[in-house]
Coordinates of C-alpha atoms and ligand atoms in Angstrom, one line a residue:
M1 CA 0.9 -12.4 -1.2
R2 CA 1.7 -9.8 -3.8
V3 CA -0.6 -6.8 -3.3
L4 CA -1.2 -3.9 -5.7
I5 CA -2.2 -0.8 -3.8
T6 CA -3.5 2.1 -5.9
G7 CA -2.8 5.4 -4.2
G8 CA -0.3 3.4 -2.2
V9 CA 2.0 6.3 -1.7
G10 CA -0.6 8.3 0.2
F11 CA -1.6 8.4 3.8
I12 CA -3.6 5.2 4.1
G13 CA -1.6 3.4 1.5
Q14 CA 1.7 3.9 3.3
H15 CA 0.3 2.5 6.6
L16 CA -1.3 -0.4 4.8
A17 CA 1.9 -1.2 2.9
R18 CA 4.0 -1.2 6.1
H19 CA 1.4 -3.4 7.7
L20 CA 1.4 -5.9 4.9
V21 CA 5.2 -5.9 4.4
G22 CA 5.6 -6.5 8.2
R23 CA 3.6 -9.7 7.7
G24 CA 5.8 -11.0 4.8
H25 CA 3.8 -9.7 1.9
E26 CA 5.1 -7.8 -1.2
V27 CA 3.5 -4.5 -2.1
V28 CA 3.4 -2.5 -5.4
A29 CA 1.9 1.0 -5.7
L30 CA 0.2 2.6 -8.6
D31 CA 0.1 6.3 -7.7
N32 CA 0.1 9.6 -9.6
L33 CA 1.9 11.5 -6.8
L34 CA -0.6 14.3 -7.0
G35 CA 1.1 17.6 -6.2
Q36 CA -1.8 18.7 -3.9
V37 CA -1.0 15.7 -1.6
H38 CA 2.8 15.1 -2.1
L39 CA 4.9 18.2 -1.5
D40 CA 8.0 16.1 -1.9
P41 CA 7.0 13.2 -4.3
A42 CA 10.5 11.6 -4.2
A43 CA 10.4 11.4 -0.4
S44 CA 6.9 9.9 -0.5
V45 CA 8.1 7.2 -3.0
N46 CA 11.2 6.5 -0.9
A47 CA 9.0 5.9 2.1
F48 CA 6.9 3.3 0.3
P49 CA 8.2 -0.2 1.2
G50 CA 7.8 -1.7 -2.3
S51 CA 8.0 -0.7 -6.0
V52 CA 6.0 2.3 -7.3
T53 CA 4.6 2.7 -10.8
V54 CA 3.8 6.3 -11.3
G55 CA 0.5 6.4 -13.1
D56 CA -3.1 7.6 -12.9
V57 CA -5.8 5.1 -12.2
S58 CA -8.1 7.0 -14.5
E59 CA -5.8 6.5 -17.5
P60 CA -6.3 3.1 -19.2
E61 CA -2.7 3.0 -20.5
D62 CA -1.3 3.4 -17.0
W63 CA -2.8 0.1 -15.9
E64 CA -1.1 -1.6 -18.8
R65 CA 2.3 -0.5 -17.5
L66 CA 2.0 -2.6 -14.4
E67 CA 4.4 -5.5 -14.5
R68 CA 3.4 -9.2 -14.0
P69 CA -0.3 -8.4 -13.5
E70 CA -1.2 -12.1 -13.3
E71 CA 0.9 -12.4 -10.2
F72 CA -1.1 -10.0 -8.0
D73 CA -3.1 -11.8 -5.3
C74 CA -5.1 -8.7 -4.4
V75 CA -5.9 -5.2 -5.8
V76 CA -6.5 -2.7 -3.0
H77 CA -8.0 0.4 -4.6
L78 CA -7.4 3.5 -2.5
A79 CA -6.6 6.1 -5.2
A80 CA -9.2 8.8 -5.1
E81 CA -9.8 12.5 -5.0
T82 CA -10.9 13.2 -1.4
G83 CA -11.8 16.8 -0.8
T84 CA -15.5 17.3 -0.1
G85 CA -15.6 21.0 -0.7
Q86 CA -13.2 20.9 -3.7
S87 CA -15.4 18.3 -5.3
M88 CA -18.2 20.9 -5.7
Y89 CA -16.2 22.8 -8.4
E90 CA -13.7 20.2 -9.7
V91 CA -16.5 18.0 -10.8
D92 CA -15.0 16.5 -13.9
R93 CA -11.7 15.6 -12.2
Y94 CA -13.6 13.9 -9.2
R95 CA -15.8 12.0 -11.6
K96 CA -12.9 10.9 -13.8
V97 CA -10.8 9.6 -10.9
N98 CA -13.4 8.3 -8.5
V99 CA -15.8 6.7 -11.0
G100 CA -13.7 6.1 -14.1
G101 CA -10.6 5.1 -12.0
T102 CA -12.7 2.7 -9.9
G103 CA -14.2 1.2 -13.1
L104 CA -10.7 0.7 -14.6
A105 CA -9.5 -0.9 -11.3
A106 CA -12.4 -3.3 -11.3
G107 CA -11.8 -4.1 -15.0
F108 CA -8.1 -4.8 -14.3
A109 CA -8.9 -7.0 -11.4
A110 CA -11.6 -8.9 -13.3
L111 CA -9.4 -9.4 -16.4
H112 CA -6.7 -11.0 -14.3
A113 CA -9.1 -12.8 -11.9
I114 CA -7.7 -10.9 -8.8
P115 CA -9.7 -10.4 -5.6
M116 CA -10.3 -6.7 -4.9
V117 CA -10.8 -4.5 -1.9
S118 CA -11.9 -0.9 -2.7
L119 CA -12.3 2.1 -0.5
S120 CA -15.4 4.1 -0.8
S121 CA -16.6 6.6 1.8
R122 CA -19.3 7.2 4.4
A123 CA -20.0 10.2 2.2
V124 CA -22.4 7.9 0.2
Y125 CA -24.9 8.2 3.1
G126 CA -25.0 12.0 3.0
E127 CA -27.0 13.1 6.0
G128 CA -27.6 9.5 6.8
R129 CA -30.2 7.9 9.0
H130 CA -32.5 9.6 11.5
A131 CA -35.0 8.3 14.1
C132 CA -38.0 10.3 15.0
T133 CA -40.8 9.6 17.4
D134 CA -43.3 11.1 14.9
H135 CA -41.9 10.0 11.6
G136 CA -40.0 6.8 12.3
V137 CA -36.7 6.2 10.5
T138 CA -35.9 8.6 7.7
F139 CA -32.9 9.2 5.4
G140 CA -31.4 12.5 4.2
E141 CA -32.6 15.8 5.6
R142 CA -34.1 15.8 9.1
C143 CA -37.9 15.4 9.0
C144 CA -38.4 17.7 12.0
S145 CA -36.6 18.9 15.1
R146 CA -37.4 15.7 17.0
A147 CA -35.3 13.6 14.6
T148 CA -32.0 12.4 16.0
P149 CA -29.1 11.0 14.0
E150 CA -28.5 7.3 14.0
P151 CA -25.5 5.3 12.9
S152 CA -25.5 4.4 9.2
I153 CA -26.0 0.8 8.2
E154 CA -24.4 -0.6 5.0
S155 CA -27.8 -1.3 3.4
D156 CA -29.0 2.3 4.0
D157 CA -30.0 4.3 1.0
H158 CA -27.3 6.4 -0.8
R159 CA -28.1 10.1 -0.3
P160 CA -24.9 11.9 -1.1
V161 CA -24.9 15.7 -0.8
S162 CA -21.5 16.4 -2.3
V163 CA -20.1 15.6 -5.7
Y164 CA -17.4 13.7 -3.8
G165 CA -20.1 11.5 -2.2
L166 CA -21.9 11.0 -5.5
T167 CA -18.7 9.9 -7.2
K168 CA -18.0 7.5 -4.4
S169 CA -21.5 6.1 -4.8
E170 CA -21.1 5.8 -8.5
G171 CA -17.7 4.2 -8.0
E172 CA -19.3 1.5 -5.9
S173 CA -21.7 0.8 -8.7
A174 CA -18.8 0.5 -11.1
L175 CA -17.7 -2.5 -9.0
Q176 CA -21.0 -4.4 -9.3
S177 CA -20.3 -6.3 -12.5
A178 CA -16.8 -7.3 -11.4
A179 CA -18.3 -8.7 -8.2
A180 CA -20.0 -11.4 -10.4
T181 CA -16.6 -12.9 -11.3
I182 CA -14.1 -11.9 -8.6
P183 CA -14.4 -11.3 -4.8
V184 CA -15.0 -7.6 -4.2
T185 CA -15.1 -5.9 -0.8
T186 CA -16.0 -2.2 -0.5
I187 CA -15.0 -0.5 2.7
R188 CA -16.7 2.8 3.7
P189 CA -14.4 4.7 6.1
Q190 CA -15.6 7.5 8.2
N191 CA -13.1 10.3 8.9
V192 CA -9.6 8.8 9.0
I193 CA -7.0 10.4 11.2
G194 CA -3.4 9.6 12.3
P195 CA 0.3 10.1 11.7
G196 CA 1.2 10.7 8.1
Q197 CA -2.1 12.5 7.2
A198 CA -1.4 15.1 4.5
L199 CA -0.6 18.4 6.2
H200 CA 0.1 20.4 3.1
N201 CA -3.3 19.9 1.5
P202 CA -5.8 22.6 2.7
Y203 CA -8.6 20.6 1.0
T204 CA -8.0 17.8 3.5
G205 CA -9.6 17.2 6.9
V206 CA -10.5 19.4 9.7
L207 CA -7.8 18.0 12.1
A208 CA -5.0 19.0 9.8
A209 CA -6.5 22.5 9.9
F210 CA -6.6 22.5 13.7
L211 CA -3.0 21.3 13.8
A212 CA -1.9 24.3 11.7
M213 CA -3.8 26.7 13.9
L214 CA -2.4 25.2 17.1
K215 CA 1.1 25.4 15.8
E216 CA 0.7 29.1 15.0
G217 CA -0.9 29.9 18.4
K218 CA -4.2 30.7 16.8
P219 CA -7.7 29.8 18.0
L220 CA -9.3 26.8 16.2
T221 CA -11.7 27.9 13.5
V222 CA -14.9 25.9 13.8
Y223 CA -17.4 26.3 11.0
G224 CA -20.8 27.0 12.5
A225 CA -21.8 26.0 16.1
G226 CA -19.5 23.0 16.2
T227 CA -22.3 20.7 17.1
Q228 CA -21.8 18.8 13.8
T229 CA -20.6 15.3 14.5
R230 CA -18.1 13.0 12.8
D231 CA -16.8 9.5 13.5
F232 CA -13.0 9.5 13.6
I233 CA -11.2 6.2 13.0
H234 CA -7.4 5.9 13.6
V235 CA -5.6 4.9 10.4
S236 CA -4.1 1.8 12.0
D237 CA -7.6 0.6 12.9
L238 CA -8.7 1.1 9.3
V239 CA -5.6 -0.6 8.0
T240 CA -6.3 -3.6 10.2
I241 CA -9.8 -3.9 8.7
I242 CA -8.4 -3.5 5.1
A243 CA -5.8 -6.2 5.7
W244 CA -8.5 -8.5 7.1
A245 CA -10.5 -8.0 3.9
V246 CA -7.4 -8.8 1.9
A247 CA -6.9 -12.0 3.8
H248 CA -10.6 -12.9 3.8
P249 CA -11.9 -12.4 0.2
S250 CA -15.7 -12.1 -0.1
D251 CA -17.7 -14.8 -1.9
I252 CA -17.9 -14.4 -5.6
G253 CA -21.3 -13.0 -6.7
T254 CA -21.7 -11.0 -3.5
H255 CA -20.5 -7.4 -3.4
R256 CA -19.5 -7.2 0.3
V257 CA -19.8 -3.7 1.7
L258 CA -18.4 -2.8 5.2
N259 CA -18.5 0.3 7.3
A260 CA -15.2 1.3 9.0
G261 CA -15.4 3.8 11.8
S262 CA -15.0 4.0 15.6
G263 CA -18.8 3.8 16.0
V264 CA -18.5 6.8 18.3
R265 CA -19.9 10.2 17.4
T266 CA -17.7 13.2 18.2
S267 CA -18.7 16.9 17.8
L268 CA -16.4 19.4 16.3
V269 CA -16.2 21.2 19.6
E270 CA -15.1 18.0 21.3
L271 CA -12.6 17.4 18.5
A272 CA -11.2 20.8 19.1
E273 CA -10.9 20.0 22.9
H274 CA -9.1 16.7 22.2
A275 CA -6.7 18.5 19.8
M276 CA -5.9 21.3 22.3
G277 CA -5.4 18.6 24.9
G278 CA -2.7 17.0 22.7
A279 CA -0.9 20.3 21.9
P280 CA 2.2 21.3 23.8
G281 CA 2.1 24.7 25.4
T282 CA -0.7 27.3 25.5
T283 CA -3.8 27.0 23.4
H284 CA -6.2 29.7 22.4
G285 CA -9.6 28.2 22.4
V286 CA -12.1 28.1 19.5
T287 CA -13.6 30.8 17.3
H288 CA -16.8 30.1 15.4
L289 CA -17.1 31.1 11.8
D290 CA -20.7 31.5 10.7
V291 CA -20.3 29.6 7.5
H292 CA -21.6 26.4 5.9
R293 CA -19.7 24.8 3.0
A294 CA -21.9 23.3 0.2
G295 CA -21.5 19.5 0.5
D296 CA -20.9 19.5 4.2
I297 CA -23.1 17.2 6.3
D298 CA -24.2 17.6 9.9
D299 CA -23.7 14.2 11.4
A300 CA -21.9 11.0 10.6
C301 CA -21.4 7.8 12.5
A302 CA -20.9 4.1 11.5
D303 CA -22.9 1.2 12.7
L304 CA -20.4 -1.6 13.2
T305 CA -22.8 -4.6 13.5
L306 CA -21.9 -6.0 10.1
L307 CA -18.2 -5.6 10.7
R308 CA -18.5 -7.5 13.9
D309 CA -20.8 -10.2 12.3
V310 CA -18.3 -11.0 9.5
G311 CA -15.5 -11.4 12.1
A312 CA -13.5 -8.4 11.0
P313 CA -11.3 -6.7 13.7
L314 CA -13.1 -3.9 15.5
P315 CA -11.4 -0.5 16.1
T316 CA -9.3 -0.2 19.2
W317 CA -8.4 3.5 19.4
S318 CA -10.5 5.9 21.3
T319 CA -11.2 9.2 19.5
R320 CA -9.3 11.2 22.1
D321 CA -6.2 9.0 21.9
A322 CA -6.3 8.9 18.1
V323 CA -6.5 12.8 18.0
I324 CA -3.6 13.1 20.5
D325 CA -1.5 10.6 18.5
F326 CA -2.0 12.6 15.4
I327 CA -1.2 15.9 17.0
R328 CA 2.0 14.7 18.8
A329 CA 3.3 12.7 15.7
S330 CA 2.6 15.7 13.4
W331 CA 3.8 18.6 15.6
Q332 CA 7.3 18.7 14.2
E333 CA 6.3 18.0 10.6
D334 CA 6.1 20.8 8.0
G335 CA 2.6 21.7 6.9
A336 CA 0.6 24.3 5.1
P337 CA 0.1 27.5 7.1
A338 CA -3.2 28.0 8.8
D339 CA -4.3 30.7 6.3
A340 CA -4.2 28.1 3.5
W341 CA -7.4 26.8 4.9
D342 CA -8.9 30.3 4.8
R343 CA -7.9 30.5 1.2
A344 CA -9.5 27.1 0.5
L345 CA -12.7 28.4 2.1
G346 CA -12.4 31.6 0.0
E347 CA -12.3 29.5 -3.2
L348 CA -15.6 28.1 -2.2
E349 CA -17.0 31.5 -1.3
E350 CA -15.9 32.9 -4.7
R351 CA -17.9 30.2 -6.4
G352 CA -21.0 30.7 -4.3
L353 CA -20.5 27.4 -2.5
T354 CA -20.9 28.7 1.0
S355 CA -23.9 30.0 2.9
Ligands
UD1_401 C1 -14.0 13.7 5.2 C2 -13.0 13.5 4.1 C3 -13.5 12.5 3.1 C4 -14.0 11.3 3.7 C5 -15.1 11.7 4.7 C6 -15.7 10.5 5.4 C7 -11.7 15.5 3.7 C8 -11.6 16.8 3.0 N1 -12.7 14.8 3.4 O1 -15.0 14.6 4.8 O2 -12.5 12.2 2.2 O3 -14.5 10.4 2.8 O4 -14.5 12.5 5.7 O5 -16.6 10.9 6.3 O6 -10.8 15.1 4.5 N2 -14.4 22.3 9.5 C9 -14.2 23.2 10.5 N3 -13.0 24.0 10.5 C10 -12.1 23.8 9.5 C11 -12.2 22.8 8.5 C12 -13.4 22.0 8.6 O7 -15.0 23.4 11.4 O8 -11.1 24.5 9.6 C13 -15.6 21.4 9.6 C14 -16.3 21.2 8.3 O9 -17.2 22.3 8.0 C15 -17.1 19.9 8.6 C16 -16.1 19.2 9.5 O10 -15.2 20.1 10.0 O11 -18.3 20.1 9.2 C17 -15.3 18.0 8.8 O12 -14.8 18.5 7.6 P1 -13.6 17.8 6.8 O13 -12.6 17.3 7.8 O14 -13.2 18.7 5.8 O15 -14.2 16.4 6.2 P2 -15.5 15.7 5.8 O16 -16.4 16.6 5.0 O17 -16.1 15.2 7.1

């Protein structure tokens, strides 16, 4: 197969490309080598096991520069702006890339009759599903203190609370008309972790922040009580699911949507413990910062029933092992200093986006 991977030079794209090439496929990347993600763009391009077209998915003319479009067997659309907090003030950029870019990807795939696999996010669920003895199943904000979070199901309502989540939701809608003529699978990953995760981007995930703090011998900064939960999926488990979707196109006329997570809920305090467990040498515990970032949610977890029912591979990494794998693989890598995350938080504070 010849597979186009948008955002292919990034974290998930590099893993996916190696996975596909290892199975005899050819990969081509369309990637804008965003400075926020790629400190050394040439090294990122060199690491990609295929050809790279430098271009922006949200610019129509960049799609026209792709060679031999009719020879692609699949378009895997990964390119996106991914910072939840940053999305709250870089609204136009997030909308242009995540909605406009996804629309152009779908238009390209439909024009050339190529099956498509697109990455959305669990952020479309926002606070997600709750069960309550008094109020039954509800979505979004908790109905009362008796409500407990439940895993999100693909058919659940979209209730995004960040601009990022909203643009991912609108991006999914942009795929709807393409799904009438080509196979389209949308995958909604939970929090993806693993070797190769961007370490220079302070708008990226909490685990990269914890790594920077551990390396500098600082306590881990947990925003709030640390009882917030996330579902962490190892990048290799996500890549196995994406590759399965590439090999098993959905039926035309059905926009197939699949969750991708571990199905296990982990609190930030537990995450910090796993991270400290993977760090060599002495660690300095956790400090709690009394702050809430606009757009942050309390709880996230994927329901994996549909993934299992369609016959897709289920995740194999435990959260603890995935965290330790990330910490050990990244320990010797350069990354942004811990205070870069403080500055990213400061940018939100300056704009009144914290409480
Ligand atoms: C992340 C991804 C998003 C993805 C989504 C899927 C980022 C920025 N966003 O969002 O692309 O689609 O998962 O669920 O990677 N926190 C701390 N201390 C820190 C930094 C963060 O306690 O130093 C907290 C945050 O307040 C939040 C939690 O950690 O409660 C997770 O935040 P983060 O890793 O930034 O990502 P998500 O918002 O979950």
